[in-house]
mmCIF file of C-alpha atoms in Angstrom:
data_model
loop_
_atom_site.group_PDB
_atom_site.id
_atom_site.type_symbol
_atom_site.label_atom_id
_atom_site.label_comp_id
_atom_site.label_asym_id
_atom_site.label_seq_id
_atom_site.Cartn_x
_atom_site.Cartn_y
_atom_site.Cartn_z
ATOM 1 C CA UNK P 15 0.000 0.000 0.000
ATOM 2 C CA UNK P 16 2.215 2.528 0.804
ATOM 3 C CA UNK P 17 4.897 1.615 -2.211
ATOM 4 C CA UNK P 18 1.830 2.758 -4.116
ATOM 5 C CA UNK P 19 1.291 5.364 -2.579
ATOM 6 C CA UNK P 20 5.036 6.449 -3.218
ATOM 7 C CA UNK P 21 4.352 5.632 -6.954
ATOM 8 C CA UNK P 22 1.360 7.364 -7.275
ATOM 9 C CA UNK P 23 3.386 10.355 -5.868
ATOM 10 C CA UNK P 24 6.124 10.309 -7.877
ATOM 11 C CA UNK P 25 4.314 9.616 -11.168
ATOM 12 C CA UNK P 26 2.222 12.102 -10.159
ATOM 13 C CA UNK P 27 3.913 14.694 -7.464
ATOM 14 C CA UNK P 28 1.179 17.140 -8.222
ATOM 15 C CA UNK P 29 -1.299 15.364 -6.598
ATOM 16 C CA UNK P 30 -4.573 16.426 -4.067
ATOM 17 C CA UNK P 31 -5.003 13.620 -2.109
ATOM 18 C CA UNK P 32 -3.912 9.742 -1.826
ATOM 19 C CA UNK P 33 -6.810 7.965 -1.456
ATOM 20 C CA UNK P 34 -7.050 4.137 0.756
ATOM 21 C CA UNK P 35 -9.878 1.884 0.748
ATOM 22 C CA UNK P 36 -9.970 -1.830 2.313
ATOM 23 C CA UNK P 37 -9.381 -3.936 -1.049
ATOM 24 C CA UNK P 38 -12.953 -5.686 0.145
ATOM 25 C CA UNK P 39 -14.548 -2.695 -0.599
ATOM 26 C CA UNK P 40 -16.578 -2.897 2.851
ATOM 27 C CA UNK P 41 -17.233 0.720 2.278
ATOM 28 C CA UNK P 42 -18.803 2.404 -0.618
ATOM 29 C CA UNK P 43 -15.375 4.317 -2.809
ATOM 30 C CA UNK P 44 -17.958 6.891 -3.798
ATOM 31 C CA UNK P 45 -17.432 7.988 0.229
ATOM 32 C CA UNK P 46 -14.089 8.632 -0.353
ATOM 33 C CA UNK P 47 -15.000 12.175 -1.804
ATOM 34 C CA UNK P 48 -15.827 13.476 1.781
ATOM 35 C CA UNK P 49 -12.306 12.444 2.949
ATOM 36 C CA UNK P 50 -10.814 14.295 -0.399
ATOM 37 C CA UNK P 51 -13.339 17.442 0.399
ATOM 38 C CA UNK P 52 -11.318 17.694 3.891
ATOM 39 C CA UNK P 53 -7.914 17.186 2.689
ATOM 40 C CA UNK P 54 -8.889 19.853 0.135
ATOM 41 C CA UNK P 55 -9.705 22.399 3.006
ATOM 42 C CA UNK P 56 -6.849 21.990 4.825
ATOM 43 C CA UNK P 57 -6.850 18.288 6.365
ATOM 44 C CA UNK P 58 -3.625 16.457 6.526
ATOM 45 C CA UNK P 59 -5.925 12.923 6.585
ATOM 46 C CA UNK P 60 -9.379 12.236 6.895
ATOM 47 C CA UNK P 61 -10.343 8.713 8.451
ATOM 48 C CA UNK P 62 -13.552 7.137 7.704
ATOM 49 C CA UNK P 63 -14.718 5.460 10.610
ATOM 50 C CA UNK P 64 -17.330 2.833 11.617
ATOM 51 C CA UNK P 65 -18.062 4.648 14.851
ATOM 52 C CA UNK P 66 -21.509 5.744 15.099
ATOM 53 C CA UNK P 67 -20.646 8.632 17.881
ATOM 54 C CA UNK P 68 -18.669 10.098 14.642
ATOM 55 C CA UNK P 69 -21.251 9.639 12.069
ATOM 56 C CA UNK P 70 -20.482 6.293 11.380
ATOM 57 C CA UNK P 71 -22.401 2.744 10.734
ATOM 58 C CA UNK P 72 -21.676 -0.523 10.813
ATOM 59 C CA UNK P 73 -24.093 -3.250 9.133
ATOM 60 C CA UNK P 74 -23.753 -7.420 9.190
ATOM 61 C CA UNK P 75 -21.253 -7.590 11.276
ATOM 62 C CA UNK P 76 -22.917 -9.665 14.279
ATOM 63 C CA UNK P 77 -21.895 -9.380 17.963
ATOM 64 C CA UNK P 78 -19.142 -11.543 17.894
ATOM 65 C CA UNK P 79 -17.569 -9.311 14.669
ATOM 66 C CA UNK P 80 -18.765 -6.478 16.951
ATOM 67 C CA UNK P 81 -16.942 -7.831 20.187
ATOM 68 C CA UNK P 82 -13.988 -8.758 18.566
ATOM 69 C CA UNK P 83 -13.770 -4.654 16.907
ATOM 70 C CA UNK P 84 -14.227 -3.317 20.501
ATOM 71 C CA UNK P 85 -11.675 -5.355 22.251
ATOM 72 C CA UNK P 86 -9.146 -4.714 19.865
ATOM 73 C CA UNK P 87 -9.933 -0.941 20.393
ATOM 74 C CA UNK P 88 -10.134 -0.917 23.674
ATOM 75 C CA UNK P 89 -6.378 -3.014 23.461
ATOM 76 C CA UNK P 90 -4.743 0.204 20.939
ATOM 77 C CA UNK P 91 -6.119 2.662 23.129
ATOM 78 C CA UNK P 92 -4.741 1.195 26.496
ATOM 79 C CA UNK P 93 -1.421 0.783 24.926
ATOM 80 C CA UNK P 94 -1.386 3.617 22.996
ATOM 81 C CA UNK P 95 -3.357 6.557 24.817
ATOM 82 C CA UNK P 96 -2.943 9.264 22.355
ATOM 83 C CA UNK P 97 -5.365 7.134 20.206
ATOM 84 C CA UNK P 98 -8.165 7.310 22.577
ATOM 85 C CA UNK P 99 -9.764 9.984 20.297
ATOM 86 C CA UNK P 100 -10.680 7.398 17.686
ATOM 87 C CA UNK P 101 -13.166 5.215 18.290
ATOM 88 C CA UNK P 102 -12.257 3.097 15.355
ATOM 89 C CA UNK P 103 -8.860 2.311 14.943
ATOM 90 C CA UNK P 104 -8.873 0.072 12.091
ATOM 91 C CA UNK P 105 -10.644 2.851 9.872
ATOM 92 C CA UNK P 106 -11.825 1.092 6.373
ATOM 93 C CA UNK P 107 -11.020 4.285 4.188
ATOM 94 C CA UNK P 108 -8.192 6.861 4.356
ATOM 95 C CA UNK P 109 -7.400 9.755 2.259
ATOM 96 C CA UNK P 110 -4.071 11.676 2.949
ATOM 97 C CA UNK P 111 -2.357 14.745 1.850
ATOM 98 C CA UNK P 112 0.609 14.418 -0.064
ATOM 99 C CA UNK P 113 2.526 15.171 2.604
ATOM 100 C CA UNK P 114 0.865 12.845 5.129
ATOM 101 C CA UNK P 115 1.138 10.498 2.404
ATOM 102 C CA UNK P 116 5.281 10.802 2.603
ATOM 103 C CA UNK P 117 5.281 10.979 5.966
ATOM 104 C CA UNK P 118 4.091 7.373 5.957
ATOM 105 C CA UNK P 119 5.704 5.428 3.355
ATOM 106 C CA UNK P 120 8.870 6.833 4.662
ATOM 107 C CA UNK P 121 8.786 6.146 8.228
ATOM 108 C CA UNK P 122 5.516 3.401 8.826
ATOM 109 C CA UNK P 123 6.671 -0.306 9.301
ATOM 110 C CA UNK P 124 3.941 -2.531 9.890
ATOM 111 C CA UNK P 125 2.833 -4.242 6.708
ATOM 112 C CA UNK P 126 -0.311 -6.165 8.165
ATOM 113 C CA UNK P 127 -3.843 -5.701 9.615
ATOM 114 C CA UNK P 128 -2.449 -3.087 12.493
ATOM 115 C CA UNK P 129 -0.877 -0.887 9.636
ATOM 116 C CA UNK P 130 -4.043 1.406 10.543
ATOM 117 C CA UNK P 131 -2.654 1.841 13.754
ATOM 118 C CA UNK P 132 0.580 2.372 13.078
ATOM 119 C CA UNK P 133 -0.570 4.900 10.424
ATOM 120 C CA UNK P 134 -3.385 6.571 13.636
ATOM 121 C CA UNK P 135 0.007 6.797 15.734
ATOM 122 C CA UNK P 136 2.709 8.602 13.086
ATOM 123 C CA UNK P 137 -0.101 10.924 11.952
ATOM 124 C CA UNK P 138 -0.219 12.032 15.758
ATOM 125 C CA UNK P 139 3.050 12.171 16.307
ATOM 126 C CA UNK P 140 3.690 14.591 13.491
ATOM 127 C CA UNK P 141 1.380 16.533 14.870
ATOM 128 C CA UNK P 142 -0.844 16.898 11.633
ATOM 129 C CA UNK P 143 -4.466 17.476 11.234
ATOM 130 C CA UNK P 144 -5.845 14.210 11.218
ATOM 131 C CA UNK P 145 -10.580 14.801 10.822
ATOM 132 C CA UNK P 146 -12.521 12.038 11.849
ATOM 133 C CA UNK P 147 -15.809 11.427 8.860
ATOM 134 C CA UNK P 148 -18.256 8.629 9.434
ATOM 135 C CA UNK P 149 -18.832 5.435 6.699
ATOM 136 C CA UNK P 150 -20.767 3.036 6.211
ATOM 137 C CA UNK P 151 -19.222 -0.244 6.872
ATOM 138 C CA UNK P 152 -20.511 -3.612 5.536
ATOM 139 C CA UNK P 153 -19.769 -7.127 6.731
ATOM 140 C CA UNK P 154 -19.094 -9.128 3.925
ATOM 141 C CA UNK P 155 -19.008 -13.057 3.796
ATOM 142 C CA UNK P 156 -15.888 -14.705 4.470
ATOM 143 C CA UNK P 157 -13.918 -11.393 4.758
ATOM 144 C CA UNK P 158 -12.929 -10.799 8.282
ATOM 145 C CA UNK P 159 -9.057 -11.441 9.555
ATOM 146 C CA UNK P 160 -8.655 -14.664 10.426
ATOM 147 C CA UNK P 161 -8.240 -15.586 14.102
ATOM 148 C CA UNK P 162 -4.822 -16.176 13.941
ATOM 149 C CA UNK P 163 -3.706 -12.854 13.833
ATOM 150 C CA UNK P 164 -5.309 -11.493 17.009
ATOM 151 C CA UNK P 165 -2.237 -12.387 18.514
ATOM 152 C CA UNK P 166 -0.110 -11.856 16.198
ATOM 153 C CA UNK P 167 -2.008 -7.596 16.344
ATOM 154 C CA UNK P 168 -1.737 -7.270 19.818
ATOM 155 C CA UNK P 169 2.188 -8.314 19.478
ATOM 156 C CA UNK P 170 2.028 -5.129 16.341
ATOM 157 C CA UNK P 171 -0.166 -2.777 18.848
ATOM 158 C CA UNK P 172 3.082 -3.169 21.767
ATOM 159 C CA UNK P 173 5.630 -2.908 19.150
ATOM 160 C CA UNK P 174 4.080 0.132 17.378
ATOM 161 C CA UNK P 175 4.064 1.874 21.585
ATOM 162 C CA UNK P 176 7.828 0.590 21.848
ATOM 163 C CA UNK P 177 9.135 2.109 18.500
ATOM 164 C CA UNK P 178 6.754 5.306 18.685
ATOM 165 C CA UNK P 179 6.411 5.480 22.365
ATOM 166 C CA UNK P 180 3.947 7.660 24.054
ATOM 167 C CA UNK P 181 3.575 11.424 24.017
ATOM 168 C CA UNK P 182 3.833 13.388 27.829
ATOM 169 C CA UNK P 183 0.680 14.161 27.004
ATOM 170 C CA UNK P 184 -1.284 11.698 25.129
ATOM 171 C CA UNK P 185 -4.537 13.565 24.805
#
């Protein structure tokens, strides 16, 4: 993802915006013009997220999908307390500035599911303007991480904190 982001840059360095959407396409890409709109007026990155106290909606996914969204939330934003802001920290659809975009491909790691998190945490620490928009999010059949990597997250989520740390003053 992000070595196309850094192509898309340097084919195109005049770009507005680098867009990301989940490759299931769990959210409409038509919604992806709200997160441009904010990068347009100023926004660094604009997160679609899931959370209904930010707009958001989630539909299929059943209380154990449900569960399994909130403990892993309530996990990043334990270990990571600057995060407690987002309510979703696996956001389905990202669209970044071109300089949030750099920022990211040159300094993010984390090539599986808790790149979003990783991503949440460098935006924050380079203090840029990071707006919240609420999707809709759809369950689809047969697409949700296996449970294998649960562990394998919550190993990512403690070494995102020990590599990025924790600001004084995580609020």
């Amino acid at each position: 993802i992000l070595a196309g982001f850094q192509a898309a840059l340097s084919e195109t360095p005049d770009l507005d915006a680098v867009v990301y959407i989940n490759l299931n396409l769990k959210v409409d890409a038509r919604l992806a013009a709200t997160g441009v709109r904010h990068v347009l007026q100023g926004a660094d990155a604009a997160i679609g997220t899931r959370s209904e106290h930010q707009g958001g909606k989630v539909v299929g996914a059943g209380p154990l999908g449900r569960a399994k969204s909130i403990a892993f939330n309530r996990l990043v934003t334990t270990v990571l307390p600057q995060l407690r802001p987002w309510r979703d920290t696996n956001a389905p659809l990202k669209v970044f500035s071109p300089q949030a975009a750099r920022m990211l491909f040159e300094n993010a790691v984390i090539p599986r599911v808790t790149l979003d998190v990783e991503w949440l945490t460098l935006l924050h620490a380079s203090g840029l303007r990071v707006v919240p928009f609420g999707v809709v999010w759809t369950q689809r059949p047969g697409s949700s991480p296996p449970w294998h990597l649960v562990l394998r997250s919550a190993v990512d989520v403690v070494a995102i904190r020990r590599r990025w740390g924790v600001p004084a003053n995580p609020a």
